Coordinates of C-alpha atoms in Angstrom, one line a residue:
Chain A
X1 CA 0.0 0.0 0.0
X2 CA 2.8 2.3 1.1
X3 CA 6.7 2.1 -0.2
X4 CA 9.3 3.9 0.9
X5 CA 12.4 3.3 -1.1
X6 CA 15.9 5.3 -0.5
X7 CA 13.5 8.3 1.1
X8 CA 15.6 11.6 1.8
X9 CA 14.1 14.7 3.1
X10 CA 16.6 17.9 2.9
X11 CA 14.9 21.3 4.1
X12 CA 16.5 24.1 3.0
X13 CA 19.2 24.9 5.2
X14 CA 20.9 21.7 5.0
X15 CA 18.5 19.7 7.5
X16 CA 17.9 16.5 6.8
X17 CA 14.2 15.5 8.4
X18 CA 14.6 11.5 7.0
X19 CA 17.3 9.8 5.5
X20 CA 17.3 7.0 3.8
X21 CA 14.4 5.4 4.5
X22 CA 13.5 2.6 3.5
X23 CA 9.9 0.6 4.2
X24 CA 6.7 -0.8 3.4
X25 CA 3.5 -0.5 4.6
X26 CA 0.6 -3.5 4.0
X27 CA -2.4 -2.2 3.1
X28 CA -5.1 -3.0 5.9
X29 CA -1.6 -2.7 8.3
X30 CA -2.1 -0.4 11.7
X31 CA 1.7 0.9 12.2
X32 CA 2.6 3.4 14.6
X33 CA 5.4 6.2 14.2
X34 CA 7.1 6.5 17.3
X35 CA 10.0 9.0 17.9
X36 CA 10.1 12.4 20.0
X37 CA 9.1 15.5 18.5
X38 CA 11.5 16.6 15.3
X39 CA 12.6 12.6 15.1
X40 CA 11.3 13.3 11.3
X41 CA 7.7 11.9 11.9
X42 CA 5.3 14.7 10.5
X43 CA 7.9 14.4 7.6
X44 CA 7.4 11.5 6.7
X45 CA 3.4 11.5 6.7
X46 CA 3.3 14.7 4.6
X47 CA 5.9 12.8 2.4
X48 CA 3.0 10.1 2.0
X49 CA 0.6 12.6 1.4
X50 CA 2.4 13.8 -1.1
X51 CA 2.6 17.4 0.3
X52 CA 6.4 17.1 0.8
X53 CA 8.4 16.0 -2.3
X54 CA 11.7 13.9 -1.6
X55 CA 15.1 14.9 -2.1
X56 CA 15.8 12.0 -3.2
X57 CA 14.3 8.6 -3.2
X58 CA 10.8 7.0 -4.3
X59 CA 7.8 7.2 -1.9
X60 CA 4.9 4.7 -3.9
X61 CA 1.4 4.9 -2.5
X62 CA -0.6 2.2 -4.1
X63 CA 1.9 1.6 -6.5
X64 CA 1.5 5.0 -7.7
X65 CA 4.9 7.0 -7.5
X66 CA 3.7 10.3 -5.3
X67 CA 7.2 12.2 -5.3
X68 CA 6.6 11.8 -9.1
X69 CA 2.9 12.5 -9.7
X70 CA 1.8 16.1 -11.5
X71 CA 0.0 19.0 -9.3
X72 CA -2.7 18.3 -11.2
X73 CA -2.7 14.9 -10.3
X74 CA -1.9 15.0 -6.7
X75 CA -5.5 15.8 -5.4
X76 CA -6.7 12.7 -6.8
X77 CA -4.3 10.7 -4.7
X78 CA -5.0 12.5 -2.0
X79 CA -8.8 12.2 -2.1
X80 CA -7.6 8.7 -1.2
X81 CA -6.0 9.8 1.9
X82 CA -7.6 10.8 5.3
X83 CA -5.5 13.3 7.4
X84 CA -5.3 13.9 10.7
X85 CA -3.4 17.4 11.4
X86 CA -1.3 18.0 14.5
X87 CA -2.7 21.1 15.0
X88 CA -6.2 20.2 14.0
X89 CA -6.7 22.9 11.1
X90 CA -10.8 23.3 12.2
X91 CA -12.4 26.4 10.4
X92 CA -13.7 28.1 12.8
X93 CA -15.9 30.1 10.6
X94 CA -18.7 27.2 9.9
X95 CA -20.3 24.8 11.9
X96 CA -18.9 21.5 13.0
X97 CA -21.5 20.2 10.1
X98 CA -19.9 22.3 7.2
X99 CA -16.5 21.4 8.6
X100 CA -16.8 17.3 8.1
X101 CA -18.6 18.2 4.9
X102 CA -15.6 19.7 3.8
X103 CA -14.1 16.6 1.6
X104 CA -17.3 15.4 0.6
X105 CA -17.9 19.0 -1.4
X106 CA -14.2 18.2 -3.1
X107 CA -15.3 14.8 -4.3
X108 CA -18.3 16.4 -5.2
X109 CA -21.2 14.8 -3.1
X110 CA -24.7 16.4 -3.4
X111 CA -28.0 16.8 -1.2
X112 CA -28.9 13.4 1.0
X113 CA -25.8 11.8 0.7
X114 CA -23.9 14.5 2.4
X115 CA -25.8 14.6 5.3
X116 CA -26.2 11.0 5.6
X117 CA -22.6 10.3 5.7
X118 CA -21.4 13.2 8.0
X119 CA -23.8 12.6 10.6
X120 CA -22.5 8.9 10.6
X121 CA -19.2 10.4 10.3
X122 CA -19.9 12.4 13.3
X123 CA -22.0 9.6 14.9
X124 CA -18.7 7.4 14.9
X125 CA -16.4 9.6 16.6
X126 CA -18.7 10.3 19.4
X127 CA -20.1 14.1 18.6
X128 CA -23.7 13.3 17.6
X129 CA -26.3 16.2 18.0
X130 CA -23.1 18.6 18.0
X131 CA -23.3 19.4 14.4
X132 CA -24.5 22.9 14.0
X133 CA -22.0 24.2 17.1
X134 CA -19.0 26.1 16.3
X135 CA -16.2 24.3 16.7
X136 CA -14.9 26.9 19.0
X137 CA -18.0 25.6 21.9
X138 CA -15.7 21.9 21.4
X139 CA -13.7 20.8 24.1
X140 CA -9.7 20.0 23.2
X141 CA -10.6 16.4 22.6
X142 CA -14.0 17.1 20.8
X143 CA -11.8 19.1 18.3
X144 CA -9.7 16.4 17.8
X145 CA -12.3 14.0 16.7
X146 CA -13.8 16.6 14.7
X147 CA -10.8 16.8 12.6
X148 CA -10.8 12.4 12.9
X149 CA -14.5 12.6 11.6
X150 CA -14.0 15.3 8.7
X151 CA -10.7 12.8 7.7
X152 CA -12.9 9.4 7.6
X153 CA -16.3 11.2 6.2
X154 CA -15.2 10.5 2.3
X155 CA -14.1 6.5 3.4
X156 CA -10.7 7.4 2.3
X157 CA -8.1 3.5 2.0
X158 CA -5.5 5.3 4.0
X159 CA -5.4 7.3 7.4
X160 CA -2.9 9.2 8.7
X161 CA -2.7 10.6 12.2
X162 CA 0.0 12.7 13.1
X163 CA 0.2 13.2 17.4
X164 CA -3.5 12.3 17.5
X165 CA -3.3 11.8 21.4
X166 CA -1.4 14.9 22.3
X167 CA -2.8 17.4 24.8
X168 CA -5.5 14.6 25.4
X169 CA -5.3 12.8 29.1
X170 CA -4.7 8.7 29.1
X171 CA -8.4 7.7 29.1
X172 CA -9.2 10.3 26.3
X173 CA -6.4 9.2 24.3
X174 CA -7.0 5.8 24.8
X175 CA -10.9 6.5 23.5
X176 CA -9.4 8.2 20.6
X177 CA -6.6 4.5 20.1
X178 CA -9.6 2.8 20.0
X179 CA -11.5 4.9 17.5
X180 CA -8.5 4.3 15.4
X181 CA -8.8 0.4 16.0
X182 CA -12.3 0.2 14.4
X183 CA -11.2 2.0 11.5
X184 CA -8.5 -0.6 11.1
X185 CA -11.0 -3.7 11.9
X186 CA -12.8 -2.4 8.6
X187 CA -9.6 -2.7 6.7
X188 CA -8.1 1.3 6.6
X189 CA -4.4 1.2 6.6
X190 CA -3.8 3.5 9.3
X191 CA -0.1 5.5 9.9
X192 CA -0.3 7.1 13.7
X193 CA 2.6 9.5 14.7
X194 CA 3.2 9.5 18.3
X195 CA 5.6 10.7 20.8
X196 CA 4.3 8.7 23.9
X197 CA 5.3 5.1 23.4
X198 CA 3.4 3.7 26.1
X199 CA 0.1 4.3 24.7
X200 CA 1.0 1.9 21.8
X201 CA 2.5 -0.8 23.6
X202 CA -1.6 -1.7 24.9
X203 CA -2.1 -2.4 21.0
X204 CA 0.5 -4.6 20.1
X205 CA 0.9 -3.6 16.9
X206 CA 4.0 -2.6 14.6
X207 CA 6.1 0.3 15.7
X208 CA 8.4 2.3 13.4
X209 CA 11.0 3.9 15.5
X210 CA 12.6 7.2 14.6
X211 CA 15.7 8.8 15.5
X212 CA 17.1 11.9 13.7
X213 CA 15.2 10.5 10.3
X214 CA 16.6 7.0 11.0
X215 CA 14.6 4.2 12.0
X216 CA 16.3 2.6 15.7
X217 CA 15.4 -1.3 16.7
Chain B
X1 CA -22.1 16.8 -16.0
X2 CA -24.2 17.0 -13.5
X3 CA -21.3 16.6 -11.5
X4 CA -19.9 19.9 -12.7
X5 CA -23.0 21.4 -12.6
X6 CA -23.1 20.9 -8.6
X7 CA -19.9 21.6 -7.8
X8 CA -20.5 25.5 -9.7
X9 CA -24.0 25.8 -7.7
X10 CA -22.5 24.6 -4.5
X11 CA -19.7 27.7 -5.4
X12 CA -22.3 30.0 -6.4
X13 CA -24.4 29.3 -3.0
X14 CA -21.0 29.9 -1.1
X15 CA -20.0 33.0 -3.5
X16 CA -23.0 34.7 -2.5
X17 CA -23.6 33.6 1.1
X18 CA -20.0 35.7 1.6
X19 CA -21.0 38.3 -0.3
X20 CA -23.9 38.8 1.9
X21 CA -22.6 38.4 5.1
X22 CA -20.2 41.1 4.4
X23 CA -22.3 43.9 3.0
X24 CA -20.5 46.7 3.6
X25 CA -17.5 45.5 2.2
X26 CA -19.0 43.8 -1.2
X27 CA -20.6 47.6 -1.5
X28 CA -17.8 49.2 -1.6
X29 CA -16.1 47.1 -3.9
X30 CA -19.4 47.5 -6.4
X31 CA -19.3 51.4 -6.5
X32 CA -15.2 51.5 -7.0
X33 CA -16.4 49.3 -9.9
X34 CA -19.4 51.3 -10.9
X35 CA -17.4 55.1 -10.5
X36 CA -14.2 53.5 -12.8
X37 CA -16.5 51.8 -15.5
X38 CA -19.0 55.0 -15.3
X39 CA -16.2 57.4 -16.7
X40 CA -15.6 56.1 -20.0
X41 CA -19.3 54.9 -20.4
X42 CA -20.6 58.5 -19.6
X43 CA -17.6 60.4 -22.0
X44 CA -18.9 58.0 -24.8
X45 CA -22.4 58.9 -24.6
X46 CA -21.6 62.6 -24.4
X47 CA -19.3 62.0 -27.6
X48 CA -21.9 59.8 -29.2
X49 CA -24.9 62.8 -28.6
X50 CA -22.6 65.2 -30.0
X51 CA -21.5 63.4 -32.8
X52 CA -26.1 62.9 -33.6
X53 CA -26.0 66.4 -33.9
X54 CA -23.2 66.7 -36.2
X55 CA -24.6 64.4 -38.5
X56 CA -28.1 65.8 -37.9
X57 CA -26.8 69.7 -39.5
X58 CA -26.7 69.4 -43.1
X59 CA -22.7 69.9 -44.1
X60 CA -23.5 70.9 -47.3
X61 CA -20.1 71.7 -48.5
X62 CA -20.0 75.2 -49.7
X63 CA -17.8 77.3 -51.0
X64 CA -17.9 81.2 -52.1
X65 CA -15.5 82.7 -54.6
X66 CA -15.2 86.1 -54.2
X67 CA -13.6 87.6 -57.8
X68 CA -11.1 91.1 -57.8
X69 CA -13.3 94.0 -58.9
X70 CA -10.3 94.5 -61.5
X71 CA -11.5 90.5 -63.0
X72 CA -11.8 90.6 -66.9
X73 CA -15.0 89.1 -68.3
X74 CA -12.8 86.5 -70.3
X75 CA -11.2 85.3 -66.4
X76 CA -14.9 85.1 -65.0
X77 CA -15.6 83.2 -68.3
X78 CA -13.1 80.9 -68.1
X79 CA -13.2 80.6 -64.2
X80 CA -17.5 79.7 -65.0
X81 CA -16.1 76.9 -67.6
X82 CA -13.8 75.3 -65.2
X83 CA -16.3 74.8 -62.5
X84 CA -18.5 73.8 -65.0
X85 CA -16.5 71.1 -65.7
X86 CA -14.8 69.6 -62.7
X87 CA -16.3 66.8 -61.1
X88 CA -16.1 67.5 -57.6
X89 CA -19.0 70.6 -57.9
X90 CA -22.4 70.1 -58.0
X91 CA -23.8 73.6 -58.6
X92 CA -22.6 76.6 -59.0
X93 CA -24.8 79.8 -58.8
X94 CA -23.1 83.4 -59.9
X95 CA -24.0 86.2 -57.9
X96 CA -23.1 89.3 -59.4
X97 CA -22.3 92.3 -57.0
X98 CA -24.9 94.1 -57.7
X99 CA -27.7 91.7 -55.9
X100 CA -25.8 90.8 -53.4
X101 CA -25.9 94.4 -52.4
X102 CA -29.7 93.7 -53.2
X103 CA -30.1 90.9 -51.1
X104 CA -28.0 92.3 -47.9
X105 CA -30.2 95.5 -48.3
X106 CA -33.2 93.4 -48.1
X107 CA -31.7 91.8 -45.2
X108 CA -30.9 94.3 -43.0
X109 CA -34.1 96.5 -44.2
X110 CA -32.5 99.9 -45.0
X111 CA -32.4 101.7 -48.1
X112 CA -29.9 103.7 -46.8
X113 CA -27.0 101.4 -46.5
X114 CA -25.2 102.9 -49.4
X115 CA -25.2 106.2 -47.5
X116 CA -21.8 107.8 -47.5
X117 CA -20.4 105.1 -49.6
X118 CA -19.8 105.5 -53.4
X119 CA -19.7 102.7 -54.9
X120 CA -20.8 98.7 -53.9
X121 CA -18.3 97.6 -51.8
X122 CA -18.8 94.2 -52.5
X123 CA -17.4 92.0 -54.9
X124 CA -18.9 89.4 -57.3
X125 CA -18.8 85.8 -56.0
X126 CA -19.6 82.4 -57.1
X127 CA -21.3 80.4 -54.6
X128 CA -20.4 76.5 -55.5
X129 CA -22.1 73.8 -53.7
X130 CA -19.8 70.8 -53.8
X131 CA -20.5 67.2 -54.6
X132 CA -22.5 65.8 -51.1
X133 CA -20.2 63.5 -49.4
X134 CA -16.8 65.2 -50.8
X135 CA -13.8 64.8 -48.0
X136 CA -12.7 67.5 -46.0
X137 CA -9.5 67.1 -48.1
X138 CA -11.0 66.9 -51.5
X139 CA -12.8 70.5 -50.4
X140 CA -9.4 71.9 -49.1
X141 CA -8.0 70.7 -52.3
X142 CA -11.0 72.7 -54.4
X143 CA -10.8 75.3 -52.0
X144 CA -6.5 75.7 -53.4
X145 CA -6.9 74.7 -56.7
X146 CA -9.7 77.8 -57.1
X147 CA -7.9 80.3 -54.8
X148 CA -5.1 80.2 -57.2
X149 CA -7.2 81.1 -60.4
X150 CA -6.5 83.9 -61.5
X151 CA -9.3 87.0 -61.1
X152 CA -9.9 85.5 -57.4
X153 CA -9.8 87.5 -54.3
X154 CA -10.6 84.7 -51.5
X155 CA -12.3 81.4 -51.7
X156 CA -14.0 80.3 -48.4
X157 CA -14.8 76.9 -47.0
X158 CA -18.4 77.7 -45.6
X159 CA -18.5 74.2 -43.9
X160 CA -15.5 74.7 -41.8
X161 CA -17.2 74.8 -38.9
X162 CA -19.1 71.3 -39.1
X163 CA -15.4 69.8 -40.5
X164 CA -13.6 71.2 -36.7
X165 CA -16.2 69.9 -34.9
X166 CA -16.2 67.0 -36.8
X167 CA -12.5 66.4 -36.0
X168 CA -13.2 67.8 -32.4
X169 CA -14.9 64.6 -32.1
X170 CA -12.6 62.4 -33.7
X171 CA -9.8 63.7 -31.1
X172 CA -12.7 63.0 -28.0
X173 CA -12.9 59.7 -29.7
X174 CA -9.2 59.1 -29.2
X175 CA -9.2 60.6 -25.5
X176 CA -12.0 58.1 -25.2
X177 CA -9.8 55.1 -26.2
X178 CA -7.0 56.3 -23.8
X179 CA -9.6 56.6 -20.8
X180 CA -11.4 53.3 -21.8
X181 CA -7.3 51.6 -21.5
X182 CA -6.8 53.4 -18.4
X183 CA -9.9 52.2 -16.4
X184 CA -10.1 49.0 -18.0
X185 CA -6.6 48.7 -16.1
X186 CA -7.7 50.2 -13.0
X187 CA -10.8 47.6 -12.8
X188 CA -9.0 44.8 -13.3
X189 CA -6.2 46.1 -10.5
X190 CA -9.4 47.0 -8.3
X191 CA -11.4 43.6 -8.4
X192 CA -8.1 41.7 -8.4
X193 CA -7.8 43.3 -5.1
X194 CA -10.4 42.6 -4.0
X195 CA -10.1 39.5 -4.6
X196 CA -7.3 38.9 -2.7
X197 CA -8.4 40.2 0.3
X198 CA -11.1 37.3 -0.2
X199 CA -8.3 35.2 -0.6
X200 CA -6.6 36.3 2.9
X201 CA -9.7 35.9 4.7
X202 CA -9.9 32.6 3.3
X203 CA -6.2 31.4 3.6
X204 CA -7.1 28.6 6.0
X205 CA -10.2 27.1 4.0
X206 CA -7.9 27.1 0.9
X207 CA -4.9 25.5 2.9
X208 CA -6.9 22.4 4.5
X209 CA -9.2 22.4 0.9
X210 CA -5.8 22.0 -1.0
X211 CA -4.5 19.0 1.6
X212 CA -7.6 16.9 1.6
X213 CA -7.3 17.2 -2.3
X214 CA -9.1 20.0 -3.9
X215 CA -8.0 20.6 -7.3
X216 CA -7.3 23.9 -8.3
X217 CA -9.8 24.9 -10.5
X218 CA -12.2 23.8 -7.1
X219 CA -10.4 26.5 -5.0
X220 CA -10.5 29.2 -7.9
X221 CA -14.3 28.9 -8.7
X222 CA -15.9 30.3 -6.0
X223 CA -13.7 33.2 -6.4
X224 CA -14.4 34.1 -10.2
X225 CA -18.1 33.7 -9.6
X226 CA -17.2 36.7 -7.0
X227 CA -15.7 38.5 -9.5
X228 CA -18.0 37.6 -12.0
X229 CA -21.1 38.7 -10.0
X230 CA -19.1 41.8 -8.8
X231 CA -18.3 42.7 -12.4
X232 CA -22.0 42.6 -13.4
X233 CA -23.4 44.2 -10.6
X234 CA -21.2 47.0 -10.7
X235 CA -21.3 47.1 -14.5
X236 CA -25.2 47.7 -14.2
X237 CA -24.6 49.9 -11.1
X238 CA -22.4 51.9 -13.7
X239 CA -25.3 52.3 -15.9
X240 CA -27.7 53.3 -13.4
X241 CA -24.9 56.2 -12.2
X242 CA -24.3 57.6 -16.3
X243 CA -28.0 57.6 -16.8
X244 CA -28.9 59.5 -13.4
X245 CA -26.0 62.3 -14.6
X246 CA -27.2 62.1 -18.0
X247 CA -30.5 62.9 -17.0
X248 CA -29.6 65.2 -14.5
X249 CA -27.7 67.4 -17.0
X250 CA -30.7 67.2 -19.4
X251 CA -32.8 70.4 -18.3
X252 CA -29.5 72.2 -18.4
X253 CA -28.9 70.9 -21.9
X254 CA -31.9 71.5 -23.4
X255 CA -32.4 75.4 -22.4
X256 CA -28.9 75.9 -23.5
X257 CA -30.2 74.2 -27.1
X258 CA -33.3 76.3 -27.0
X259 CA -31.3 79.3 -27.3
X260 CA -29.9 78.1 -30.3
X261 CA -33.7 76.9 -31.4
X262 CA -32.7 73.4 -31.5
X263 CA -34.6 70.5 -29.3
X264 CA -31.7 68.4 -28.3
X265 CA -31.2 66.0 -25.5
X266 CA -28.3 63.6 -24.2
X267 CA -28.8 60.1 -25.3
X268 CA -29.5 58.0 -22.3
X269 CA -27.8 54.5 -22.7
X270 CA -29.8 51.6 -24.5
X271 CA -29.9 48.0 -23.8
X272 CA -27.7 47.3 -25.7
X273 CA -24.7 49.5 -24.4
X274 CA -25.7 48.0 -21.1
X275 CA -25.2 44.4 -22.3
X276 CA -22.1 45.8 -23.6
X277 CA -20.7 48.1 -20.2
X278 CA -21.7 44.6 -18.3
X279 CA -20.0 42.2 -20.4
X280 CA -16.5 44.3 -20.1
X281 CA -16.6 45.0 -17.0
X282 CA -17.5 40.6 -15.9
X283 CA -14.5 39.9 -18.4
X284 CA -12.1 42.7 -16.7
X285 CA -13.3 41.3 -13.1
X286 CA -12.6 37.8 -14.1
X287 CA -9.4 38.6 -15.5
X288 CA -8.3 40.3 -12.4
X289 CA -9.8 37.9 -10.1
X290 CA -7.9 34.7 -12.4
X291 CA -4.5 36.6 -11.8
X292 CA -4.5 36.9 -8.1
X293 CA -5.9 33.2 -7.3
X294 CA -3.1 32.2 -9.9
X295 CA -1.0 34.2 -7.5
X296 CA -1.6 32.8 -4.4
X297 CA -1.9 29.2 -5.5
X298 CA 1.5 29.5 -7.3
X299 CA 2.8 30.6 -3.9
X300 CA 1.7 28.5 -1.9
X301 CA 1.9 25.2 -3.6

């Protein structure tokens, strides 16, 4: 689902956010991207978003080369892509409703269909009858699973979280894991950057460590 | 299709939802449009009145010879047989000095004109009525060609008049072109701006619409329908503001033409110049509006 072959990310000024990397990614697979914060992990999920370009190297997202693809291809892949933004990026001009709609007006969704599916959307993550607050009456974790709902609304094969549990306390982050876990029960491939190891050590699943944009045993 | 046709209606809902919620500012941005397109629209209506009332006055090109008193018969003769024959004069009437004495007498109505005068002070002319629809410089030419015959005084060019204001209005139809440029420039500046001041308000809508995967032409849409519906609006707004001058000005116009004994009024603008007015200014707004999305997409890529 997700190939990372020879990946290098140089900003300018000479840092390099991931060297070398080297991976792959199953599709259906929950992996978690552990590593403290600048270890190169928000690098390498924009890199599979396709909103960083690599240095050097290939990064293949369902056998599509993304470091390769045109900008007017790139939505398309993308459309494919849930994300989950560090810091959120809720408009706080609409309602939580016109917020998760979002994606489904870019695809193109009309009438019915776009309230059906983001009042399940909303319904999933736990913020049902919340739909026509601002976002600004949410709590810190009701934001964050705003901006999980609005990334899941249009079904998207691939979801990536990057620090989904930070700022949250351990039962609300733990909620949040678990949301996470029934999107991977119904087959997502799911990519969650996180800084606090212990959290995923309950899960048992595969961990990517980073270190200075190398991967450590 | 219908697939396109949602995703425009869905940006036309938006478009107009924003433009509502900020009145004040969508306002403003209409008159700026209106007052810039409202100038040249205004200036060519005034030009195209004038130029009515040119074409209304009949320029029939005419031209009176006055002869030397000291002309021989035989130069008169030959000066008859020459207009006689060329092809740019239609009719050529002598009038011999002694009625036109005659006729200014009966003009001004007083026998005693000749009164401490000797003899007729005025000369023997031919009036020639030139060919209708001769060129100013075919009659300046005719106008030369006679003044140089010999047993002729003067030659004068009675149309003169209708020919400068003719060309008065061929330099307003330049000054025109250069105002037309000038604003069309300004408009497209001024709604481009505004545009982007859209854009800024909307930086963070466009950011997150550009990472889930809107396409470009989805994040520029809802912007040239802004412009679009700006460029009409203000385009029709311009209308409204020429005719209200227009009319305004009218009274004034008319007792002014009065006193000349002419009924004439300022043309108000038809529906056909308004179709016109609006469909420049939408193209000049769309045009400005295309550039600064362009702008900020290219930047922030």
């Amino acid at each position: 689902m997700i190939q990372f072959q020879q990946v290098s990310k140089r900003y300018p000024g000479g840092i390099d956010a991931v060297k070398q990397l080297s991976f792959e990614i199953r599709s259906g697979e929950l992996v978690f991207l552990a590593g403290h914060s600048g270890a190169g992990k928000s690098t390498l999920l924009k890199l599979i978003a396709g909103i960083e370009r690599p240095t050097s190297g290939a990064v293949l997202v369902n056998h599509q080369n993304v470091s390769r693809l045109s900008r007017k291809a790139l939505p398309y892949v993308r459309r494919h892509i849930g994300l989950i933004f560090q810091d959120h990026k809720i408009l706080f001009d609409r309602s939580v409703f016109d917020n998760v709609r979002l994606p489904l007006d870019i695809i193109g969704f009309s009438g019915p269909e776009v309230r059906r599916r983001v009042l399940a959307a909303l319904d999933k993550v736990g913020l049902a009858g919340k739909e026509s607050l601002n976002p600004i009456a949410l709590s810190g974790g009701e934001q964050q699973r705003l901006c999980i709902a609005r990334a899941v609304v249009h079904r998207p094969a691939i979801l990536l979280a990057d620090e989904p549990t930070a700022n949250l306390d351990r039962d609300y982050a733990h909620d949040i894991l678990e949301l996470f876990k029934s999107f991977h029960q119904v087959g997502v491939t799911l990519v969650i950057a996180a800084h606090d190891e212990s959290l995923m050590a309950d899960y048992g699943r595969r961990i990517l460590r980073l270190k200075h944009g190398e991967f450590t045993a | 299709m219908k697939h396109w046709l949602r995703l425009n209606r869905l940006a036309l809902v938006r478009t107009l939802g924003s433009m509502v919620r900020t009145p004040v500012n969508t306002l403003l941005n209409l008159l700026v449009i209106a007052i810039a397109a409202s100038f040249p629209f205004g200036f060519y209506l005034l030009l195209s009145s004038v130029a009515a009332v040119t074409g209304k006055v009949p320029v029939e090109p005419q031209l009176s010879i006055f002869l030397r008193n000291a002309a021989t018969p035989a130069e008169i003769g030959k000066l008859k047989e020459q207009l006689a024959t060329d092809g740019r004069v239609a009719q050529v009437r002598f009038v011999p000095r002694d009625e036109a004495l005659k006729q200014l007498q009966e003009r001004v109505g007083s026998a005693d004109l000749m009164a401490g005068l000797t003899e007729n002070p005025l000369p023997d002319a031919f009036i020639v009525t030139a060919r209708l629809g001769a060129s100013s410089a075919e009659l300046e030419q005719l106008r030369d060609t006679l003044a140089r015959h010999a047993g002729v005084e003067e030659v004068q060019l009675d149309s003169a008049w209708a020919q400068r204001l003719e060309r008065l209005i061929a330099l307003g139809e330049v000054l025109l072109q250069v105002v037309v440029a000038l604003l069309a420039a300004a408009l497209a500046l001024i709604t481009g701006n505004a545009i982007r001041m859209q854009i800024l308000t909307r930086r963070e809508e466009i950011e997150v619409a550009k990472l889930i995967g809107a396409t470009d032409i989805f994040i520029r849409r809802p912007f040239l329908y802004m412009a679009a519906l700006q460029g009409l609006l203000g385009g029709l707004a311009a209308c409204g503001i020429v005719a209200a001058a227009l009319s305004w000005l009218n009274p004034a116009v008319r007792d002014l033409a009065a006193t000349y004994g002419e009924t004439f009024l300022l043309r108000l603008p038809n529906p056909a110049e308004v179709a016109v007015v609006c469909a420049i200014t939408v193209l000049l707004s769309l045009a400005g509006a295309w550039v600064a999305v362009w702008r900020h997409l290219r930047r922030h890529h």
